Amino acid sequence: MILLLFLCYYIIMKRIREIRIGKICLGGDHPVAVQTMWDKAIDVIDETLIASINKLETFGCQLIRFAAPTLDSVTILGEIAERINMPLVADIHFDYKIALECMNYNIPKIRINPGNIGAPWKVEEVIKKAKDTNTVIRIGANGGSLPKDLKKMKNRAEAIVKAAEDQLEFLEKLNFHNIVVSLKSSDIEENYFTNEAFYSRHDYPLHLGITEAGPLIPSIVKSSIGLSRLLEKGIGNTIRISISDDPLKEVIAANEILSALKLNSTKRVDLISCPKCARSSFDTHTFTQEIQDYLYSVDKDISVAIMGCMVNGPGESSHADIGISGVGNTIAIFKKGEIIRRETACSAKEAFIEEIEKL
Ligand code: SF4
């Protein structure tokens, strides 16, 4: 019983090692950070590219990862790092020289798999330079790419943990601790037990995600269920929602999950909108589509309602800080259920944004 209480206390009160990645920190008392991964090869850096990356940050992304498949790609990432505000992470496989090259630039974190970098001396070279440049290294294991010997283990969650622990042991023997760990599976149960087991034994920040989670809807369902169980227990220091779609959607989904769990670190709009029915004479679907980019970029801790009719709309959303609904061409803007302004359909969006800005 005493042992059980001690274990509960340890799990609840556990303090995670603080790791700095450029301007953000993971672990310690820091909130869970949102990250995504850029989904295209980059040949040219232009204003459109920089604006697209910056838009991710406006929507609540705090860390951006890029694949670095060649030495030339590192030069491009180095230039991008100088032109954006988010800390940049380089994702490296196989070639230790790419990892070494990254550390010549403003790239505060790299992701490597020591298992595919090759001979131990190559990993040692990488660690030596990471120590000199204060670079964070993400290591970890994925259920789909376990080493051969571990694939035989019956308990796959334990096999994933063991794969990560083997990498960790190697880095710790080199007296390197500036580490973030990820343990991923596409099975949400396996993902849960893997991360819970690792968390109970180590104090390194964890990067959470359900790997290969699929297109938008399946990914959001799996990620919400799979990650919320961990996050509610205080497990996980940064999340990436893997979606076969635009990285912007990954950022929105991550922030929605954190907001729903009241774990968001940045102020975000809580969007309430009705599904619409035959009573609707205000097209909530179109209006929400038109205004959601603005709402995702608003730095305010407010609730905003977009409701389809005046019969139920203002009443059902009377808890919202501000809302909009209408009948035909007459659109009403309300605060806490009380109408404060009437507009036509044409001027509704502009007027609504004006009132949100005042809050
Ligand atoms: S708010 Fe009005 S339009 Fe929307 S679902 Fe409810 S009854 Fe239907």
Short mmCIF file of C-alpha atoms and ligand atoms in Angstrom, two decimals:
data_model
loop_
_atom_site.label_atom_id
_atom_site.label_comp_id
_atom_site.label_asym_id
_atom_site.label_seq_id
_atom_site.Cartn_x
_atom_site.Cartn_y
_atom_site.Cartn_z
CA MET A 1 0.00 0.00 0.00
CA ILE A 2 2.79 2.42 0.98
CA LEU A 3 4.66 1.49 -2.17
CA LEU A 4 1.50 2.13 -4.21
CA LEU A 5 1.02 5.56 -2.58
CA PHE A 6 4.66 6.40 -3.22
CA LEU A 7 4.28 5.35 -6.85
CA CYS A 8 1.12 7.50 -7.24
CA TYR A 9 2.90 10.47 -5.65
CA TYR A 10 5.91 9.97 -7.91
CA ILE A 11 3.73 9.76 -11.03
CA ILE A 12 1.62 12.80 -10.08
CA MET A 13 4.44 15.01 -8.82
CA LYS A 14 7.18 13.98 -11.19
CA ARG A 15 9.35 16.82 -12.43
CA ILE A 16 10.62 16.63 -15.97
CA ARG A 17 14.09 17.85 -16.86
CA GLU A 18 14.05 21.33 -18.42
CA ILE A 19 15.41 21.49 -21.97
CA ARG A 20 15.82 24.76 -23.87
CA ILE A 21 15.30 24.83 -27.65
CA GLY A 22 16.02 28.34 -28.87
CA LYS A 23 13.38 30.63 -27.39
CA ILE A 24 11.20 27.86 -25.96
CA CYS A 25 11.65 25.39 -23.12
CA LEU A 26 10.25 21.91 -22.67
CA GLY A 27 9.80 20.19 -19.31
CA GLY A 28 10.07 21.84 -15.89
CA ASP A 29 7.01 24.03 -15.33
CA HIS A 30 6.69 24.87 -19.02
CA PRO A 31 3.42 24.20 -20.82
CA VAL A 32 3.11 21.67 -23.62
CA ALA A 33 4.52 23.10 -26.85
CA VAL A 34 2.89 22.64 -30.25
CA GLN A 35 4.99 21.60 -33.21
CA THR A 36 4.57 20.50 -36.77
CA MET A 37 6.70 19.27 -39.64
CA TRP A 38 7.06 20.97 -43.01
CA ASP A 39 5.66 18.66 -45.68
CA LYS A 40 7.56 19.62 -48.86
CA ALA A 41 11.09 19.72 -50.19
CA ILE A 42 12.44 23.28 -50.35
CA ASP A 43 14.53 24.37 -53.32
CA VAL A 44 13.99 28.11 -53.17
CA ILE A 45 13.40 30.44 -50.26
CA ASP A 46 11.00 33.20 -51.17
CA GLU A 47 8.60 35.50 -49.35
CA THR A 48 5.67 33.11 -49.92
CA LEU A 49 7.54 30.31 -48.14
CA ILE A 50 8.52 32.52 -45.20
CA ALA A 51 4.95 33.86 -44.94
CA SER A 52 3.58 30.29 -44.90
CA ILE A 53 5.97 29.27 -42.12
CA ASN A 54 5.17 32.43 -40.15
CA LYS A 55 1.46 31.73 -40.54
CA LEU A 56 2.00 28.45 -38.67
CA GLU A 57 3.41 30.45 -35.77
CA THR A 58 0.49 32.89 -35.85
CA PHE A 59 -1.83 29.89 -35.57
CA GLY A 60 -0.01 28.69 -32.45
CA CYS A 61 2.93 26.60 -33.65
CA GLN A 62 6.04 26.91 -31.45
CA LEU A 63 8.53 24.57 -33.08
CA ILE A 64 8.95 23.65 -36.74
CA ARG A 65 10.74 20.57 -38.05
CA PHE A 66 12.16 20.10 -41.52
CA ALA A 67 13.67 17.02 -43.11
CA ALA A 68 17.37 17.50 -43.90
CA PRO A 69 18.12 14.78 -46.45
CA THR A 70 21.32 16.31 -47.90
CA LEU A 71 24.12 18.67 -46.97
CA ASP A 72 22.70 21.24 -49.43
CA SER A 73 19.35 21.12 -47.67
CA VAL A 74 21.09 22.20 -44.45
CA THR A 75 22.25 25.44 -46.10
CA ILE A 76 18.63 26.17 -46.99
CA LEU A 77 17.44 25.38 -43.45
CA GLY A 78 20.16 27.62 -42.03
CA GLU A 79 18.88 30.50 -44.12
CA ILE A 80 15.27 29.82 -43.15
CA ALA A 81 16.28 29.77 -39.47
CA GLU A 82 17.55 33.35 -39.83
CA ARG A 83 14.27 34.53 -41.34
CA ILE A 84 11.69 33.04 -38.98
CA ASN A 85 11.00 33.37 -35.25
CA MET A 86 10.21 29.77 -34.40
CA PRO A 87 13.07 27.50 -33.35
CA LEU A 88 13.89 25.10 -36.15
CA VAL A 89 14.43 21.34 -35.84
CA ALA A 90 16.32 19.36 -38.47
CA ASP A 91 15.35 15.76 -39.07
CA ILE A 92 18.33 13.62 -40.04
CA HIS A 93 18.72 10.01 -41.01
CA PHE A 94 21.79 7.97 -41.98
CA ASP A 95 24.45 10.66 -42.52
CA TYR A 96 26.23 11.99 -39.43
CA LYS A 97 27.86 14.72 -41.57
CA ILE A 98 24.43 16.31 -42.09
CA ALA A 99 23.96 16.38 -38.31
CA LEU A 100 27.37 18.02 -37.86
CA GLU A 101 26.61 20.56 -40.59
CA CYS A 102 23.29 21.54 -38.96
CA MET A 103 25.17 22.59 -35.85
CA ASN A 104 27.00 25.28 -37.85
CA TYR A 105 23.66 27.10 -38.15
CA ASN A 106 20.98 28.52 -35.89
CA ILE A 107 19.31 25.11 -35.58
CA PRO A 108 18.86 24.42 -31.86
CA LYS A 109 17.53 20.87 -32.13
CA ILE A 110 18.18 17.90 -34.38
CA ARG A 111 16.40 14.60 -34.57
CA ILE A 112 18.58 11.57 -35.18
CA ASN A 113 18.27 7.84 -34.95
CA PRO A 114 21.61 6.71 -33.52
CA GLY A 115 20.81 3.23 -34.90
CA ASN A 116 20.95 4.36 -38.52
CA ILE A 117 23.75 6.92 -38.20
CA GLY A 118 26.23 4.03 -38.40
CA ALA A 119 29.41 3.35 -36.40
CA PRO A 120 29.40 4.48 -32.75
CA TRP A 121 32.26 6.92 -33.44
CA LYS A 122 29.99 8.84 -35.83
CA VAL A 123 27.36 9.25 -33.12
CA GLU A 124 30.14 10.29 -30.73
CA GLU A 125 31.21 13.02 -33.17
CA VAL A 126 27.63 14.29 -33.30
CA ILE A 127 27.30 14.30 -29.51
CA LYS A 128 30.63 16.07 -29.08
CA LYS A 129 29.52 18.89 -31.36
CA ALA A 130 26.04 19.00 -29.79
CA LYS A 131 27.71 19.57 -26.42
CA ASP A 132 29.85 22.36 -27.85
CA THR A 133 26.89 24.08 -29.54
CA ASN A 134 24.27 23.33 -26.87
CA THR A 135 22.15 21.55 -29.46
CA VAL A 136 19.22 19.44 -28.26
CA ILE A 137 18.92 15.95 -29.70
CA ARG A 138 15.67 14.13 -30.15
CA ILE A 139 15.96 10.38 -30.14
CA GLY A 140 13.29 7.74 -29.90
CA ALA A 141 11.58 4.75 -31.35
CA ASN A 142 8.64 4.02 -33.56
CA GLY A 143 6.55 0.84 -33.42
CA GLY A 144 6.88 0.43 -37.16
CA SER A 145 10.67 0.48 -37.30
CA LEU A 146 11.95 -1.52 -34.35
CA PRO A 147 15.39 -3.15 -34.50
CA LYS A 148 15.21 -6.85 -35.52
CA ASP A 149 15.98 -8.28 -32.06
CA LEU A 150 13.24 -6.18 -30.41
CA LYS A 151 10.63 -7.09 -33.01
CA LYS A 152 10.57 -10.56 -31.41
CA MET A 153 9.40 -9.21 -28.04
CA LYS A 154 5.78 -10.10 -27.26
CA ASN A 155 5.07 -6.84 -25.47
CA ARG A 156 5.45 -4.27 -28.25
CA ALA A 157 5.08 -1.30 -25.90
CA GLU A 158 8.05 -2.61 -23.91
CA ALA A 159 9.94 -3.23 -27.14
CA ILE A 160 9.49 0.43 -28.17
CA VAL A 161 10.62 1.61 -24.73
CA LYS A 162 13.65 -0.71 -24.87
CA ALA A 163 14.61 0.62 -28.31
CA ALA A 164 14.53 4.19 -26.97
CA GLU A 165 16.35 3.21 -23.77
CA ASP A 166 19.18 1.61 -25.76
CA GLN A 167 19.73 4.90 -27.60
CA LEU A 168 19.41 6.84 -24.38
CA GLU A 169 21.96 4.66 -22.62
CA PHE A 170 24.50 5.30 -25.36
CA LEU A 171 24.05 9.08 -25.13
CA GLU A 172 24.09 9.07 -21.33
CA LYS A 173 27.37 7.12 -21.34
CA LEU A 174 28.79 10.05 -23.30
CA ASN A 175 27.50 12.27 -20.50
CA PHE A 176 24.95 13.89 -22.80
CA HIS A 177 21.55 14.77 -21.39
CA ASN A 178 20.21 17.54 -23.62
CA ILE A 179 17.65 15.11 -24.94
CA VAL A 180 14.00 14.93 -25.94
CA VAL A 181 12.51 11.47 -26.44
CA SER A 182 9.69 10.30 -28.67
CA LEU A 183 7.99 6.92 -28.53
CA LYS A 184 5.36 6.46 -31.15
CA SER A 185 2.93 3.90 -32.38
CA SER A 186 -0.01 4.09 -34.75
CA ASP A 187 -1.99 2.03 -32.21
CA ILE A 188 -3.32 4.34 -29.51
CA GLU A 189 -3.23 1.73 -26.72
CA GLU A 190 0.35 0.80 -27.52
CA ASN A 191 1.24 4.47 -27.75
CA TYR A 192 -0.29 5.09 -24.34
CA PHE A 193 1.44 2.23 -22.52
CA THR A 194 4.77 3.01 -24.19
CA ASN A 195 4.82 6.63 -23.09
CA GLU A 196 3.46 5.88 -19.64
CA ALA A 197 6.16 3.24 -19.08
CA PHE A 198 8.95 5.55 -20.24
CA TYR A 199 7.63 8.44 -18.15
CA SER A 200 7.58 6.28 -15.04
CA ARG A 201 11.31 5.49 -15.46
CA HIS A 202 12.91 8.64 -16.86
CA ASP A 203 12.75 12.40 -16.57
CA TYR A 204 13.41 13.50 -20.15
CA PRO A 205 10.80 15.63 -21.96
CA LEU A 206 8.53 13.56 -24.17
CA HIS A 207 7.47 14.40 -27.70
CA LEU A 208 3.99 12.91 -28.12
CA GLY A 209 2.13 11.94 -31.25
CA ILE A 210 0.22 9.10 -32.84
CA THR A 211 2.35 8.16 -35.80
CA GLU A 212 0.90 7.71 -39.29
CA ALA A 213 -2.51 8.68 -37.90
CA GLY A 214 -4.07 9.13 -41.33
CA PRO A 215 -6.13 11.85 -42.99
CA LEU A 216 -7.81 14.71 -41.13
CA ILE A 217 -10.77 13.09 -39.38
CA PRO A 218 -9.22 9.72 -38.40
CA SER A 219 -6.07 11.47 -37.23
CA ILE A 220 -7.92 13.96 -35.05
CA VAL A 221 -10.06 11.22 -33.51
CA LYS A 222 -7.08 8.93 -32.79
CA SER A 223 -4.83 11.76 -31.62
CA SER A 224 -7.48 13.29 -29.35
CA ILE A 225 -8.24 9.99 -27.66
CA GLY A 226 -4.67 8.73 -27.59
CA LEU A 227 -2.92 11.88 -26.43
CA SER A 228 -5.51 13.26 -24.01
CA ARG A 229 -5.11 10.22 -21.74
CA LEU A 230 -1.40 10.97 -21.46
CA LEU A 231 -1.64 14.76 -21.30
CA GLU A 232 -4.23 14.60 -18.51
CA LYS A 233 -1.67 12.69 -16.43
CA GLY A 234 0.97 15.32 -17.09
CA ILE A 235 2.77 13.07 -19.58
CA GLY A 236 4.09 14.84 -22.68
CA ASN A 237 5.92 18.12 -23.19
CA THR A 238 5.47 18.76 -26.88
CA ILE A 239 2.91 17.39 -29.34
CA ARG A 240 2.70 16.94 -33.05
CA ILE A 241 -0.57 15.79 -34.58
CA SER A 242 0.38 13.74 -37.60
CA ILE A 243 -2.16 14.37 -40.38
CA SER A 244 -1.94 13.49 -44.08
CA ASP A 245 -2.80 17.10 -44.86
CA ASP A 246 -1.59 20.68 -44.52
CA PRO A 247 0.72 21.33 -41.48
CA LEU A 248 -1.56 24.25 -40.61
CA LYS A 249 -4.28 21.71 -39.79
CA GLU A 250 -1.82 19.86 -37.54
CA VAL A 251 -1.24 23.08 -35.61
CA ILE A 252 -4.95 23.87 -35.33
CA ALA A 253 -5.71 20.31 -34.17
CA ALA A 254 -2.90 20.37 -31.59
CA ASN A 255 -4.11 23.66 -30.16
CA GLU A 256 -7.72 22.46 -30.08
CA ILE A 257 -6.68 19.37 -28.11
CA LEU A 258 -4.65 21.44 -25.65
CA SER A 259 -7.45 24.05 -25.32
CA ALA A 260 -10.05 21.36 -24.65
CA LEU A 261 -7.81 20.00 -21.89
CA LYS A 262 -7.12 23.54 -20.63
CA LEU A 263 -3.41 23.01 -21.24
CA ASN A 264 -2.89 25.66 -23.91
CA SER A 265 0.02 27.97 -23.35
CA THR A 266 -1.11 30.70 -25.72
CA LYS A 267 -4.42 32.57 -25.69
CA ARG A 268 -6.80 30.99 -28.21
CA VAL A 269 -10.36 31.56 -29.31
CA ASP A 270 -12.84 28.90 -28.24
CA LEU A 271 -15.06 28.63 -31.32
CA ILE A 272 -18.66 27.56 -30.74
CA SER A 273 -20.72 27.06 -33.87
CA CYS A 274 -23.97 25.24 -34.47
CA PRO A 275 -24.23 22.45 -37.05
CA LYS A 276 -27.20 24.24 -38.75
CA CYS A 277 -30.66 22.78 -39.38
CA ALA A 278 -33.87 23.64 -41.23
CA ARG A 279 -34.43 26.59 -38.89
CA SER A 280 -31.19 28.21 -40.03
CA SER A 281 -31.30 31.35 -42.13
CA PHE A 282 -27.70 32.33 -41.36
CA ASP A 283 -25.21 30.10 -43.15
CA THR A 284 -22.90 29.11 -40.29
CA HIS A 285 -20.87 26.77 -42.48
CA THR A 286 -19.86 29.45 -44.99
CA PHE A 287 -19.43 32.18 -42.37
CA THR A 288 -17.24 29.91 -40.21
CA GLN A 289 -15.10 29.02 -43.23
CA GLU A 290 -14.70 32.69 -44.10
CA ILE A 291 -13.72 33.85 -40.63
CA GLN A 292 -11.87 30.90 -39.12
CA ASP A 293 -8.40 31.91 -40.34
CA TYR A 294 -8.87 35.21 -38.54
CA LEU A 295 -10.19 33.50 -35.39
CA TYR A 296 -7.27 31.02 -35.26
CA SER A 297 -4.85 33.92 -35.34
CA VAL A 298 -6.52 36.01 -32.61
CA ASP A 299 -4.44 36.28 -29.46
CA LYS A 300 -7.40 36.48 -27.05
CA ASP A 301 -8.77 34.06 -24.50
CA ILE A 302 -12.42 34.43 -25.56
CA SER A 303 -15.34 32.28 -26.70
CA VAL A 304 -16.95 33.14 -30.03
CA ALA A 305 -20.31 31.74 -31.19
CA ILE A 306 -21.55 31.44 -34.77
CA MET A 307 -25.19 30.30 -34.66
CA GLY A 308 -27.64 29.54 -37.46
CA CYS A 309 -30.87 31.10 -36.19
CA MET A 310 -32.28 33.71 -33.84
CA VAL A 311 -34.74 31.18 -32.35
CA ASN A 312 -32.10 29.27 -30.41
CA GLY A 313 -28.79 30.86 -31.37
CA PRO A 314 -28.23 33.74 -28.92
CA GLY A 315 -29.86 31.81 -26.06
CA GLU A 316 -27.92 28.59 -26.55
CA SER A 317 -24.67 30.48 -26.81
CA SER A 318 -25.37 33.04 -24.07
CA HIS A 319 -22.21 31.89 -22.28
CA ALA A 320 -20.09 33.02 -25.27
CA ASP A 321 -18.23 36.32 -24.97
CA ILE A 322 -19.45 37.32 -28.41
CA GLY A 323 -21.66 35.73 -31.04
CA ILE A 324 -23.36 36.23 -34.37
CA SER A 325 -26.60 34.98 -35.88
CA GLY A 326 -29.33 36.27 -38.15
CA VAL A 327 -32.63 36.14 -39.97
CA GLY A 328 -32.44 36.63 -43.72
CA ASN A 329 -30.39 39.73 -44.42
CA THR A 330 -30.54 41.01 -40.84
CA ILE A 331 -27.54 39.85 -38.85
CA ALA A 332 -27.26 40.32 -35.10
CA ILE A 333 -24.07 40.46 -33.07
CA PHE A 334 -24.52 39.66 -29.42
CA LYS A 335 -22.45 39.63 -26.25
CA LYS A 336 -23.35 37.10 -23.55
CA GLY A 337 -26.66 36.60 -25.37
CA GLU A 338 -27.58 40.35 -25.52
CA ILE A 339 -27.78 41.93 -28.98
CA ILE A 340 -25.37 44.84 -29.32
CA ARG A 341 -25.38 45.50 -33.06
CA ARG A 342 -27.38 44.76 -36.22
CA GLU A 343 -25.84 44.50 -39.67
CA THR A 344 -26.64 43.24 -43.15
CA ALA A 345 -25.17 39.97 -44.46
CA CYS A 346 -22.65 41.96 -46.54
CA SER A 347 -21.20 43.90 -43.62
CA ALA A 348 -21.48 41.08 -41.04
CA LYS A 349 -17.92 39.77 -41.22
CA GLU A 350 -16.27 43.17 -41.00
CA ALA A 351 -18.54 44.27 -38.12
CA PHE A 352 -17.99 41.01 -36.24
CA ILE A 353 -14.19 41.33 -36.50
CA GLU A 354 -14.47 44.95 -35.34
CA GLU A 355 -16.38 43.87 -32.21
CA ILE A 356 -13.96 41.00 -31.50
CA GLU A 357 -11.03 43.42 -31.73
CA LYS A 358 -12.70 45.59 -29.06
CA LEU A 359 -12.83 42.74 -26.55
S1 SF4 B 1 -28.94 27.21 -33.43
FE1 SF4 B 1 -30.78 27.24 -34.72
S2 SF4 B 1 -30.02 26.71 -36.77
FE2 SF4 B 1 -28.44 26.13 -35.34
S3 SF4 B 1 -28.83 23.96 -34.96
FE3 SF4 B 1 -29.82 25.15 -33.30
S4 SF4 B 1 -31.92 25.43 -34.04
FE4 SF4 B 1 -30.71 24.81 -35.83
#
